[in-house]
């Protein structure tokens, strides 16, 4: 028998899809927690081992080598559960440790992941998501403002590290050579406007973490999950995922989203487009080639100046 504390990062990649093995571990956790259940169902998305307990609770296991994710998710859930948000987030039932790995047991939100239905949504439903998500991100940011000097230092260190790794990151993500050669000229840290106020960034406002339900015959965004990748930084960084994954290239959705967040029409200008694309290029999960595949104009773009106006299109 392999104990969790013996599983390395490399071994985890090999064992991750062995459902029977993980179900056995979850059964032991459930037993230790004295939870009664009929069915355990594994979720297929995400990097962690996550099981549903009768559709009521979720057990999320954190490998020992990413224990910082456990600490962050627990802290963020505890903080956000004290806020008045416009959508649901999971509530912590209990936390614990099993064979050297930490876990969180939390309430399971009812609904459907947006990734499973996004392509069939009407433009009206997508517009509603854009407006609602802008409001929610503003709520989270407003509840987590900090001017802490140590947080500012950590954010600056993160940005500098991303800049130093820029060429390597995009080469690994198969950015074409034509754009690869433009990176050093286009990406300048001074393009990014500094602020003494930083905010909690979830990095998870994507279709994989948004819970949808039907209300009055239309799909509506009702819940948000997964806070393991949270950190503190500039608010603009959190605006990239919704635009790159959902709202671009649908005309009008970027503007709806950003105005709902709080930007004024006159702020949605060329300088803001350049700043957002710079942040996108510096994002730790950025994949420009993937975003380009979403539209013919993006595929045919010859420079980043063209690309910024395509991905971050502010037309109505």
PDB file of C-alpha atoms in Angstrom:
ATOM      1  CA  UNK A   1       0.000   0.000   0.000  1.00  0.00           C
ATOM      2  CA  UNK A   2       1.289   3.487  -0.915  1.00  0.00           C
ATOM      3  CA  UNK A   3       0.802   6.133   1.741  1.00  0.00           C
ATOM      4  CA  UNK A   4       0.107   9.689   0.608  1.00  0.00           C
ATOM      5  CA  UNK A   5       3.213  11.040   2.304  1.00  0.00           C
ATOM      6  CA  UNK A   6       5.307   8.783   0.050  1.00  0.00           C
ATOM      7  CA  UNK A   7       3.892  10.235  -3.177  1.00  0.00           C
ATOM      8  CA  UNK A   8       6.229  12.681  -4.910  1.00  0.00           C
ATOM      9  CA  UNK A   9       5.165  15.272  -7.464  1.00  0.00           C
ATOM     10  CA  UNK A  10       6.377  13.031 -10.273  1.00  0.00           C
ATOM     11  CA  UNK A  11       4.581   9.984  -8.898  1.00  0.00           C
ATOM     12  CA  UNK A  12       1.396  11.994  -8.420  1.00  0.00           C
ATOM     13  CA  UNK A  13       1.265  12.708 -12.159  1.00  0.00           C
ATOM     14  CA  UNK A  14       1.313   8.975 -12.827  1.00  0.00           C
ATOM     15  CA  UNK A  15      -1.182   8.053 -10.111  1.00  0.00           C
ATOM     16  CA  UNK A  16      -3.600  10.968 -10.524  1.00  0.00           C
ATOM     17  CA  UNK A  17      -6.060   9.057 -12.724  1.00  0.00           C
ATOM     18  CA  UNK A  18      -6.232   5.923 -10.546  1.00  0.00           C
ATOM     19  CA  UNK A  19      -9.776   6.465  -9.300  1.00  0.00           C
ATOM     20  CA  UNK A  20      -9.997   3.307  -7.210  1.00  0.00           C
ATOM     21  CA  UNK A  21      -6.884   4.224  -5.264  1.00  0.00           C
ATOM     22  CA  UNK A  22      -8.127   7.715  -4.466  1.00  0.00           C
ATOM     23  CA  UNK A  23     -11.633   6.558  -3.625  1.00  0.00           C
ATOM     24  CA  UNK A  24     -10.087   4.232  -1.048  1.00  0.00           C
ATOM     25  CA  UNK A  25      -8.266   7.155   0.566  1.00  0.00           C
ATOM     26  CA  UNK A  26     -11.395   9.313   0.561  1.00  0.00           C
ATOM     27  CA  UNK A  27     -13.388   6.508   2.200  1.00  0.00           C
ATOM     28  CA  UNK A  28     -10.883   6.446   5.052  1.00  0.00           C
ATOM     29  CA  UNK A  29     -11.140  10.218   5.479  1.00  0.00           C
ATOM     30  CA  UNK A  30     -14.935  10.002   5.490  1.00  0.00           C
ATOM     31  CA  UNK A  31     -14.724   7.269   8.111  1.00  0.00           C
ATOM     32  CA  UNK A  32     -12.344   9.314  10.251  1.00  0.00           C
ATOM     33  CA  UNK A  33     -14.711  12.277   9.991  1.00  0.00           C
ATOM     34  CA  UNK A  34     -17.677  10.031  10.894  1.00  0.00           C
ATOM     35  CA  UNK A  35     -19.643  11.151   7.839  1.00  0.00           C
ATOM     36  CA  UNK A  36     -22.527   8.996   6.663  1.00  0.00           C
ATOM     37  CA  UNK A  37     -22.838   8.657   2.901  1.00  0.00           C
ATOM     38  CA  UNK A  38     -24.232   6.619   0.041  1.00  0.00           C
ATOM     39  CA  UNK A  39     -22.112   7.722  -2.913  1.00  0.00           C
ATOM     40  CA  UNK A  40     -18.673   9.156  -3.548  1.00  0.00           C
ATOM     41  CA  UNK A  41     -18.195  10.789  -6.949  1.00  0.00           C
ATOM     42  CA  UNK A  42     -14.916  12.150  -8.230  1.00  0.00           C
ATOM     43  CA  UNK A  43     -14.749  15.471 -10.066  1.00  0.00           C
ATOM     44  CA  UNK A  44     -12.771  15.338 -13.299  1.00  0.00           C
ATOM     45  CA  UNK A  45     -11.573  18.963 -13.556  1.00  0.00           C
ATOM     46  CA  UNK A  46      -8.647  20.500 -11.715  1.00  0.00           C
ATOM     47  CA  UNK A  47      -5.246  19.480 -10.445  1.00  0.00           C
ATOM     48  CA  UNK A  48      -6.349  18.262  -7.010  1.00  0.00           C
ATOM     49  CA  UNK A  49      -8.134  15.093  -5.947  1.00  0.00           C
ATOM     50  CA  UNK A  50     -11.714  16.213  -5.290  1.00  0.00           C
ATOM     51  CA  UNK A  51     -14.706  14.037  -4.423  1.00  0.00           C
ATOM     52  CA  UNK A  52     -18.385  14.755  -3.875  1.00  0.00           C
ATOM     53  CA  UNK A  53     -20.049  13.144  -0.874  1.00  0.00           C
ATOM     54  CA  UNK A  54     -23.700  12.533  -1.826  1.00  0.00           C
ATOM     55  CA  UNK A  55     -23.770  15.867  -3.667  1.00  0.00           C
ATOM     56  CA  UNK A  56     -23.766  17.675  -0.330  1.00  0.00           C
ATOM     57  CA  UNK A  57     -20.123  17.963   0.669  1.00  0.00           C
ATOM     58  CA  UNK A  58     -16.835  18.163  -1.219  1.00  0.00           C
ATOM     59  CA  UNK A  59     -13.541  16.712  -0.016  1.00  0.00           C
ATOM     60  CA  UNK A  60     -10.461  18.331  -1.542  1.00  0.00           C
ATOM     61  CA  UNK A  61      -7.022  16.755  -0.982  1.00  0.00           C
ATOM     62  CA  UNK A  62      -3.850  18.819  -1.146  1.00  0.00           C
ATOM     63  CA  UNK A  63      -0.521  17.072  -1.892  1.00  0.00           C
ATOM     64  CA  UNK A  64       2.080  17.837   0.763  1.00  0.00           C
ATOM     65  CA  UNK A  65       4.308  19.638  -1.755  1.00  0.00           C
ATOM     66  CA  UNK A  66       1.557  22.243  -2.393  1.00  0.00           C
ATOM     67  CA  UNK A  67       0.518  22.692   1.216  1.00  0.00           C
ATOM     68  CA  UNK A  68       0.642  26.453   0.665  1.00  0.00           C
ATOM     69  CA  UNK A  69      -2.455  26.022  -1.530  1.00  0.00           C
ATOM     70  CA  UNK A  70      -4.290  24.411   1.385  1.00  0.00           C
ATOM     71  CA  UNK A  71      -3.311  27.280   3.676  1.00  0.00           C
ATOM     72  CA  UNK A  72      -4.434  29.877   1.129  1.00  0.00           C
ATOM     73  CA  UNK A  73      -7.740  28.235   0.237  1.00  0.00           C
ATOM     74  CA  UNK A  74      -8.662  27.759   3.888  1.00  0.00           C
ATOM     75  CA  UNK A  75      -7.817  31.374   4.762  1.00  0.00           C
ATOM     76  CA  UNK A  76      -9.641  32.818   1.740  1.00  0.00           C
ATOM     77  CA  UNK A  77     -12.780  30.752   2.323  1.00  0.00           C
ATOM     78  CA  UNK A  78     -12.835  31.794   5.977  1.00  0.00           C
ATOM     79  CA  UNK A  79     -12.504  35.458   5.011  1.00  0.00           C
ATOM     80  CA  UNK A  80     -14.984  35.478   2.118  1.00  0.00           C
ATOM     81  CA  UNK A  81     -17.575  33.549   4.122  1.00  0.00           C
ATOM     82  CA  UNK A  82     -17.763  36.600   6.357  1.00  0.00           C
ATOM     83  CA  UNK A  83     -18.517  38.909   3.405  1.00  0.00           C
ATOM     84  CA  UNK A  84     -21.847  39.683   1.774  1.00  0.00           C
ATOM     85  CA  UNK A  85     -21.269  38.464  -1.768  1.00  0.00           C
ATOM     86  CA  UNK A  86     -23.769  38.341  -4.621  1.00  0.00           C
ATOM     87  CA  UNK A  87     -23.071  34.636  -5.307  1.00  0.00           C
ATOM     88  CA  UNK A  88     -22.457  31.558  -3.207  1.00  0.00           C
ATOM     89  CA  UNK A  89     -19.047  30.236  -2.257  1.00  0.00           C
ATOM     90  CA  UNK A  90     -18.380  26.972  -0.376  1.00  0.00           C
ATOM     91  CA  UNK A  91     -18.545  26.969   3.405  1.00  0.00           C
ATOM     92  CA  UNK A  92     -15.958  25.003   5.349  1.00  0.00           C
ATOM     93  CA  UNK A  93     -17.359  21.952   7.128  1.00  0.00           C
ATOM     94  CA  UNK A  94     -14.014  20.795   8.549  1.00  0.00           C
ATOM     95  CA  UNK A  95     -10.313  20.504   7.777  1.00  0.00           C
ATOM     96  CA  UNK A  96      -7.811  17.821   8.662  1.00  0.00           C
ATOM     97  CA  UNK A  97      -4.691  15.842   7.812  1.00  0.00           C
ATOM     98  CA  UNK A  98      -4.466  12.311   6.445  1.00  0.00           C
ATOM     99  CA  UNK A  99      -1.215  10.466   5.789  1.00  0.00           C
ATOM    100  CA  UNK A 100       0.674  13.745   5.606  1.00  0.00           C
ATOM    101  CA  UNK A 101      -1.726  15.475   3.205  1.00  0.00           C
ATOM    102  CA  UNK A 102      -4.154  18.184   4.307  1.00  0.00           C
ATOM    103  CA  UNK A 103      -7.773  18.289   3.190  1.00  0.00           C
ATOM    104  CA  UNK A 104     -10.756  20.609   3.297  1.00  0.00           C
ATOM    105  CA  UNK A 105     -14.328  19.371   3.544  1.00  0.00           C
ATOM    106  CA  UNK A 106     -16.733  22.039   2.343  1.00  0.00           C
ATOM    107  CA  UNK A 107     -20.308  22.433   1.180  1.00  0.00           C
ATOM    108  CA  UNK A 108     -20.990  21.525  -2.441  1.00  0.00           C
ATOM    109  CA  UNK A 109     -22.586  24.250  -4.536  1.00  0.00           C
ATOM    110  CA  UNK A 110     -25.533  23.128  -6.631  1.00  0.00           C
ATOM    111  CA  UNK A 111     -25.394  23.750 -10.343  1.00  0.00           C
ATOM    112  CA  UNK A 112     -23.434  23.221 -13.548  1.00  0.00           C
ATOM    113  CA  UNK A 113     -19.899  24.329 -14.333  1.00  0.00           C
ATOM    114  CA  UNK A 114     -19.849  27.076 -16.948  1.00  0.00           C
ATOM    115  CA  UNK A 115     -17.234  25.184 -18.990  1.00  0.00           C
ATOM    116  CA  UNK A 116     -19.846  22.506 -19.695  1.00  0.00           C
ATOM    117  CA  UNK A 117     -22.430  24.888 -21.187  1.00  0.00           C
ATOM    118  CA  UNK A 118     -20.667  28.068 -22.297  1.00  0.00           C
ATOM    119  CA  UNK A 119     -20.771  27.274 -26.018  1.00  0.00           C
ATOM    120  CA  UNK A 120     -24.576  26.841 -25.992  1.00  0.00           C
ATOM    121  CA  UNK A 121     -25.374  30.039 -24.067  1.00  0.00           C
ATOM    122  CA  UNK A 122     -27.210  32.855 -25.798  1.00  0.00           C
ATOM    123  CA  UNK A 123     -25.519  36.231 -26.172  1.00  0.00           C
ATOM    124  CA  UNK A 124     -28.000  37.569 -23.598  1.00  0.00           C
ATOM    125  CA  UNK A 125     -26.871  34.966 -21.088  1.00  0.00           C
ATOM    126  CA  UNK A 126     -23.206  35.738 -21.766  1.00  0.00           C
ATOM    127  CA  UNK A 127     -23.925  39.446 -21.318  1.00  0.00           C
ATOM    128  CA  UNK A 128     -25.526  38.730 -17.940  1.00  0.00           C
ATOM    129  CA  UNK A 129     -22.461  36.736 -16.896  1.00  0.00           C
ATOM    130  CA  UNK A 130     -20.214  39.643 -17.938  1.00  0.00           C
ATOM    131  CA  UNK A 131     -22.178  42.104 -15.823  1.00  0.00           C
ATOM    132  CA  UNK A 132     -22.525  39.816 -12.810  1.00  0.00           C
ATOM    133  CA  UNK A 133     -18.891  38.764 -12.842  1.00  0.00           C
ATOM    134  CA  UNK A 134     -17.675  42.357 -13.018  1.00  0.00           C
ATOM    135  CA  UNK A 135     -19.747  43.162  -9.946  1.00  0.00           C
ATOM    136  CA  UNK A 136     -18.545  40.086  -8.056  1.00  0.00           C
ATOM    137  CA  UNK A 137     -14.841  40.729  -8.689  1.00  0.00           C
ATOM    138  CA  UNK A 138     -15.351  44.302  -7.494  1.00  0.00           C
ATOM    139  CA  UNK A 139     -17.026  42.961  -4.326  1.00  0.00           C
ATOM    140  CA  UNK A 140     -14.117  40.615  -3.616  1.00  0.00           C
ATOM    141  CA  UNK A 141     -11.538  43.304  -4.321  1.00  0.00           C
ATOM    142  CA  UNK A 142     -13.355  45.848  -2.150  1.00  0.00           C
ATOM    143  CA  UNK A 143     -13.380  43.355   0.729  1.00  0.00           C
ATOM    144  CA  UNK A 144      -9.654  42.604   0.483  1.00  0.00           C
ATOM    145  CA  UNK A 145      -7.858  45.936  -0.049  1.00  0.00           C
ATOM    146  CA  UNK A 146      -4.373  46.110   1.433  1.00  0.00           C
ATOM    147  CA  UNK A 147      -1.539  48.649   1.442  1.00  0.00           C
ATOM    148  CA  UNK A 148       0.817  46.345   3.337  1.00  0.00           C
ATOM    149  CA  UNK A 149       4.456  47.024   2.429  1.00  0.00           C
ATOM    150  CA  UNK A 150       5.394  43.330   2.519  1.00  0.00           C
ATOM    151  CA  UNK A 151       2.567  42.472   0.126  1.00  0.00           C
ATOM    152  CA  UNK A 152       3.754  45.210  -2.246  1.00  0.00           C
ATOM    153  CA  UNK A 153       7.284  43.838  -2.097  1.00  0.00           C
ATOM    154  CA  UNK A 154       6.040  40.314  -2.825  1.00  0.00           C
ATOM    155  CA  UNK A 155       3.957  41.547  -5.786  1.00  0.00           C
ATOM    156  CA  UNK A 156       6.904  43.457  -7.253  1.00  0.00           C
ATOM    157  CA  UNK A 157       9.101  40.385  -6.831  1.00  0.00           C
ATOM    158  CA  UNK A 158       6.492  38.255  -8.610  1.00  0.00           C
ATOM    159  CA  UNK A 159       6.239  40.698 -11.524  1.00  0.00           C
ATOM    160  CA  UNK A 160      10.012  40.883 -11.866  1.00  0.00           C
ATOM    161  CA  UNK A 161      10.283  37.091 -11.837  1.00  0.00           C
ATOM    162  CA  UNK A 162       7.584  36.815 -14.521  1.00  0.00           C
ATOM    163  CA  UNK A 163       9.438  39.369 -16.619  1.00  0.00           C
ATOM    164  CA  UNK A 164      12.727  37.497 -16.291  1.00  0.00           C
ATOM    165  CA  UNK A 165      11.007  34.262 -17.347  1.00  0.00           C
ATOM    166  CA  UNK A 166       9.002  35.864 -20.152  1.00  0.00           C
ATOM    167  CA  UNK A 167      10.752  34.427 -23.222  1.00  0.00           C
ATOM    168  CA  UNK A 168      11.084  30.937 -21.740  1.00  0.00           C
ATOM    169  CA  UNK A 169       7.412  30.840 -20.669  1.00  0.00           C
ATOM    170  CA  UNK A 170       6.055  31.767 -24.087  1.00  0.00           C
ATOM    171  CA  UNK A 171       8.447  29.511 -25.947  1.00  0.00           C
ATOM    172  CA  UNK A 172       7.188  26.604 -23.829  1.00  0.00           C
ATOM    173  CA  UNK A 173       3.635  27.592 -24.774  1.00  0.00           C
ATOM    174  CA  UNK A 174       4.561  27.591 -28.476  1.00  0.00           C
ATOM    175  CA  UNK A 175       4.164  31.275 -29.209  1.00  0.00           C
ATOM    176  CA  UNK A 176       5.202  31.621 -32.847  1.00  0.00           C
ATOM    177  CA  UNK A 177       8.677  32.947 -33.563  1.00  0.00           C
ATOM    178  CA  UNK A 178       7.367  36.133 -35.163  1.00  0.00           C
ATOM    179  CA  UNK A 179       5.724  37.194 -31.884  1.00  0.00           C
ATOM    180  CA  UNK A 180       8.505  35.695 -29.780  1.00  0.00           C
ATOM    181  CA  UNK A 181      10.919  38.161 -31.384  1.00  0.00           C
ATOM    182  CA  UNK A 182       8.681  41.096 -30.379  1.00  0.00           C
ATOM    183  CA  UNK A 183       8.410  40.269 -26.673  1.00  0.00           C
ATOM    184  CA  UNK A 184      11.375  42.253 -25.382  1.00  0.00           C
ATOM    185  CA  UNK A 185      10.336  45.351 -27.301  1.00  0.00           C
ATOM    186  CA  UNK A 186       6.665  45.224 -26.348  1.00  0.00           C
ATOM    187  CA  UNK A 187       6.720  44.127 -22.704  1.00  0.00           C
ATOM    188  CA  UNK A 188       7.963  46.904 -20.437  1.00  0.00           C
ATOM    189  CA  UNK A 189       7.272  46.860 -16.708  1.00  0.00           C
ATOM    190  CA  UNK A 190       6.936  50.647 -16.742  1.00  0.00           C
ATOM    191  CA  UNK A 191       3.796  50.181 -18.864  1.00  0.00           C
ATOM    192  CA  UNK A 192       2.076  48.881 -15.728  1.00  0.00           C
ATOM    193  CA  UNK A 193       0.654  51.691 -13.622  1.00  0.00           C
ATOM    194  CA  UNK A 194       1.732  51.348 -10.008  1.00  0.00           C
ATOM    195  CA  UNK A 195      -0.720  51.531  -7.115  1.00  0.00           C
ATOM    196  CA  UNK A 196      -0.246  51.503  -3.361  1.00  0.00           C
ATOM    197  CA  UNK A 197      -3.455  49.476  -3.070  1.00  0.00           C
ATOM    198  CA  UNK A 198      -3.398  45.747  -3.767  1.00  0.00           C
ATOM    199  CA  UNK A 199      -6.198  43.187  -3.675  1.00  0.00           C
ATOM    200  CA  UNK A 200      -6.874  39.489  -3.267  1.00  0.00           C
ATOM    201  CA  UNK A 201      -6.461  37.878  -6.690  1.00  0.00           C
ATOM    202  CA  UNK A 202      -8.164  34.530  -7.120  1.00  0.00           C
ATOM    203  CA  UNK A 203      -6.948  33.932 -10.656  1.00  0.00           C
ATOM    204  CA  UNK A 204      -9.936  31.620 -10.920  1.00  0.00           C
ATOM    205  CA  UNK A 205     -12.663  33.663 -12.592  1.00  0.00           C
ATOM    206  CA  UNK A 206     -12.773  31.186 -15.461  1.00  0.00           C
ATOM    207  CA  UNK A 207     -15.404  28.767 -16.848  1.00  0.00           C
ATOM    208  CA  UNK A 208     -13.863  25.933 -14.800  1.00  0.00           C
ATOM    209  CA  UNK A 209     -14.795  27.597 -11.507  1.00  0.00           C
ATOM    210  CA  UNK A 210     -18.092  29.377 -12.155  1.00  0.00           C
ATOM    211  CA  UNK A 211     -21.300  27.607 -11.088  1.00  0.00           C
ATOM    212  CA  UNK A 212     -24.404  28.159 -13.214  1.00  0.00           C
ATOM    213  CA  UNK A 213     -28.112  27.642 -12.573  1.00  0.00           C
ATOM    214  CA  UNK A 214     -31.236  28.420 -14.568  1.00  0.00           C
ATOM    215  CA  UNK A 215     -33.364  31.298 -13.330  1.00  0.00           C
ATOM    216  CA  UNK A 216     -36.521  32.297 -15.209  1.00  0.00           C
ATOM    217  CA  UNK A 217     -35.455  30.129 -18.139  1.00  0.00           C
ATOM    218  CA  UNK A 218     -31.964  31.642 -18.485  1.00  0.00           C
ATOM    219  CA  UNK A 219     -28.605  30.379 -17.282  1.00  0.00           C
ATOM    220  CA  UNK A 220     -27.197  32.632 -14.577  1.00  0.00           C
ATOM    221  CA  UNK A 221     -23.901  32.704 -12.680  1.00  0.00           C
ATOM    222  CA  UNK A 222     -24.652  31.749  -9.055  1.00  0.00           C
ATOM    223  CA  UNK A 223     -21.472  30.383  -7.453  1.00  0.00           C
ATOM    224  CA  UNK A 224     -17.680  30.502  -7.366  1.00  0.00           C
ATOM    225  CA  UNK A 225     -15.282  27.714  -6.356  1.00  0.00           C
ATOM    226  CA  UNK A 226     -11.523  27.012  -6.043  1.00  0.00           C
ATOM    227  CA  UNK A 227      -9.345  29.507  -4.188  1.00  0.00           C
ATOM    228  CA  UNK A 228      -6.082  27.556  -3.994  1.00  0.00           C
ATOM    229  CA  UNK A 229      -4.186  29.870  -6.365  1.00  0.00           C
ATOM    230  CA  UNK A 230      -4.992  33.113  -4.535  1.00  0.00           C
ATOM    231  CA  UNK A 231      -2.382  35.763  -3.889  1.00  0.00           C
ATOM    232  CA  UNK A 232      -2.229  39.542  -3.502  1.00  0.00           C
ATOM    233  CA  UNK A 233      -1.555  41.940  -6.365  1.00  0.00           C
ATOM    234  CA  UNK A 234      -2.829  44.568  -8.795  1.00  0.00           C
ATOM    235  CA  UNK A 235      -6.563  44.326  -9.490  1.00  0.00           C
ATOM    236  CA  UNK A 236      -6.092  44.332 -13.285  1.00  0.00           C
ATOM    237  CA  UNK A 237      -4.479  40.886 -13.089  1.00  0.00           C
ATOM    238  CA  UNK A 238      -7.852  39.386 -12.093  1.00  0.00           C
ATOM    239  CA  UNK A 239      -9.592  40.863 -15.143  1.00  0.00           C
ATOM    240  CA  UNK A 240      -7.560  38.855 -17.648  1.00  0.00           C
ATOM    241  CA  UNK A 241      -9.071  35.376 -17.217  1.00  0.00           C
ATOM    242  CA  UNK A 242     -12.705  36.373 -17.840  1.00  0.00           C
ATOM    243  CA  UNK A 243     -11.778  38.301 -20.987  1.00  0.00           C
ATOM    244  CA  UNK A 244      -9.311  35.799 -22.457  1.00  0.00           C
ATOM    245  CA  UNK A 245     -11.386  32.695 -21.683  1.00  0.00           C
ATOM    246  CA  UNK A 246     -14.966  33.961 -22.076  1.00  0.00           C
ATOM    247  CA  UNK A 247     -15.759  37.452 -23.305  1.00  0.00           C
ATOM    248  CA  UNK A 248     -13.354  37.878 -26.212  1.00  0.00           C
ATOM    249  CA  UNK A 249     -14.129  37.665 -29.150  1.00  0.00           C
ATOM    250  CA  UNK A 250     -17.833  38.360 -28.430  1.00  0.00           C
ATOM    251  CA  UNK A 251     -18.423  42.010 -29.322  1.00  0.00           C
ATOM    252  CA  UNK A 252     -19.554  44.189 -26.430  1.00  0.00           C
ATOM    253  CA  UNK A 253     -18.873  41.760 -23.583  1.00  0.00           C
ATOM    254  CA  UNK A 254     -15.494  43.208 -22.611  1.00  0.00           C
ATOM    255  CA  UNK A 255     -17.025  46.652 -22.175  1.00  0.00           C
ATOM    256  CA  UNK A 256     -19.998  45.307 -20.206  1.00  0.00           C
ATOM    257  CA  UNK A 257     -17.666  43.399 -17.903  1.00  0.00           C
ATOM    258  CA  UNK A 258     -15.257  46.268 -17.273  1.00  0.00           C
ATOM    259  CA  UNK A 259     -17.955  48.914 -16.825  1.00  0.00           C
ATOM    260  CA  UNK A 260     -19.733  46.588 -14.399  1.00  0.00           C
ATOM    261  CA  UNK A 261     -16.461  46.305 -12.489  1.00  0.00           C
ATOM    262  CA  UNK A 262     -16.373  50.091 -12.261  1.00  0.00           C
ATOM    263  CA  UNK A 263     -14.358  51.467 -15.166  1.00  0.00           C
ATOM    264  CA  UNK A 264     -15.644  54.633 -16.824  1.00  0.00           C
ATOM    265  CA  UNK A 265     -16.026  54.699 -20.638  1.00  0.00           C
ATOM    266  CA  UNK A 266     -13.170  57.173 -21.034  1.00  0.00           C
ATOM    267  CA  UNK A 267     -10.829  54.812 -19.171  1.00  0.00           C
ATOM    268  CA  UNK A 268     -11.327  52.089 -21.776  1.00  0.00           C
ATOM    269  CA  UNK A 269      -8.679  53.433 -24.127  1.00  0.00           C
ATOM    270  CA  UNK A 270      -5.557  52.420 -26.046  1.00  0.00           C
ATOM    271  CA  UNK A 271      -3.292  52.786 -23.014  1.00  0.00           C
ATOM    272  CA  UNK A 272      -5.503  50.473 -20.978  1.00  0.00           C
ATOM    273  CA  UNK A 273      -5.465  47.884 -23.794  1.00  0.00           C
ATOM    274  CA  UNK A 274      -1.659  47.912 -23.832  1.00  0.00           C
ATOM    275  CA  UNK A 275      -1.505  47.586 -20.048  1.00  0.00           C
ATOM    276  CA  UNK A 276      -3.902  44.621 -20.049  1.00  0.00           C
ATOM    277  CA  UNK A 277      -2.022  42.765 -22.785  1.00  0.00           C
ATOM    278  CA  UNK A 278       1.242  43.409 -20.931  1.00  0.00           C
ATOM    279  CA  UNK A 279      -0.282  41.857 -17.812  1.00  0.00           C
ATOM    280  CA  UNK A 280      -1.591  38.964 -19.906  1.00  0.00           C
ATOM    281  CA  UNK A 281       1.865  38.296 -21.314  1.00  0.00           C
ATOM    282  CA  UNK A 282       3.245  38.328 -17.760  1.00  0.00           C
ATOM    283  CA  UNK A 283       0.488  36.097 -16.372  1.00  0.00           C
ATOM    284  CA  UNK A 284       1.775  32.840 -14.912  1.00  0.00           C
ATOM    285  CA  UNK A 285      -0.728  30.776 -16.952  1.00  0.00           C
ATOM    286  CA  UNK A 286      -0.695  32.873 -20.126  1.00  0.00           C
ATOM    287  CA  UNK A 287      -0.988  31.045 -23.457  1.00  0.00           C
ATOM    288  CA  UNK A 288      -1.201  33.547 -26.295  1.00  0.00           C
ATOM    289  CA  UNK A 289      -1.321  30.883 -29.015  1.00  0.00           C
ATOM    290  CA  UNK A 290      -4.417  29.383 -27.403  1.00  0.00           C
ATOM    291  CA  UNK A 291      -6.169  32.768 -27.239  1.00  0.00           C
ATOM    292  CA  UNK A 292      -5.325  33.472 -30.873  1.00  0.00           C
ATOM    293  CA  UNK A 293      -7.187  30.363 -31.976  1.00  0.00           C
ATOM    294  CA  UNK A 294     -10.468  31.944 -30.862  1.00  0.00           C
ATOM    295  CA  UNK A 295     -10.678  34.401 -33.758  1.00  0.00           C
ATOM    296  CA  UNK A 296      -9.407  34.709 -37.327  1.00  0.00           C
ATOM    297  CA  UNK A 297      -8.296  38.299 -36.761  1.00  0.00           C
ATOM    298  CA  UNK A 298      -6.174  37.204 -33.788  1.00  0.00           C
ATOM    299  CA  UNK A 299      -4.652  34.368 -35.830  1.00  0.00           C
ATOM    300  CA  UNK A 300      -3.737  36.821 -38.591  1.00  0.00           C
ATOM    301  CA  UNK A 301      -2.385  39.567 -36.306  1.00  0.00           C
ATOM    302  CA  UNK A 302       1.214  40.519 -37.080  1.00  0.00           C
ATOM    303  CA  UNK A 303       2.135  42.397 -33.906  1.00  0.00           C
ATOM    304  CA  UNK A 304       1.140  42.790 -30.272  1.00  0.00           C
ATOM    305  CA  UNK A 305      -0.268  46.250 -30.990  1.00  0.00           C
ATOM    306  CA  UNK A 306      -2.842  44.576 -33.256  1.00  0.00           C
ATOM    307  CA  UNK A 307      -3.458  41.779 -30.783  1.00  0.00           C
ATOM    308  CA  UNK A 308      -4.182  44.114 -27.860  1.00  0.00           C
ATOM    309  CA  UNK A 309      -7.001  45.744 -29.807  1.00  0.00           C
ATOM    310  CA  UNK A 310      -8.470  42.354 -30.762  1.00  0.00           C
ATOM    311  CA  UNK A 311      -8.404  40.583 -27.413  1.00  0.00           C
ATOM    312  CA  UNK A 312      -9.226  43.700 -25.394  1.00  0.00           C
ATOM    313  CA  UNK A 313     -11.777  45.127 -27.790  1.00  0.00           C
ATOM    314  CA  UNK A 314     -13.933  47.765 -26.050  1.00  0.00           C
ATOM    315  CA  UNK A 315     -16.494  48.265 -28.825  1.00  0.00           C
ATOM    316  CA  UNK A 316     -20.169  48.240 -27.841  1.00  0.00           C
TER     317      UNK A 316
END
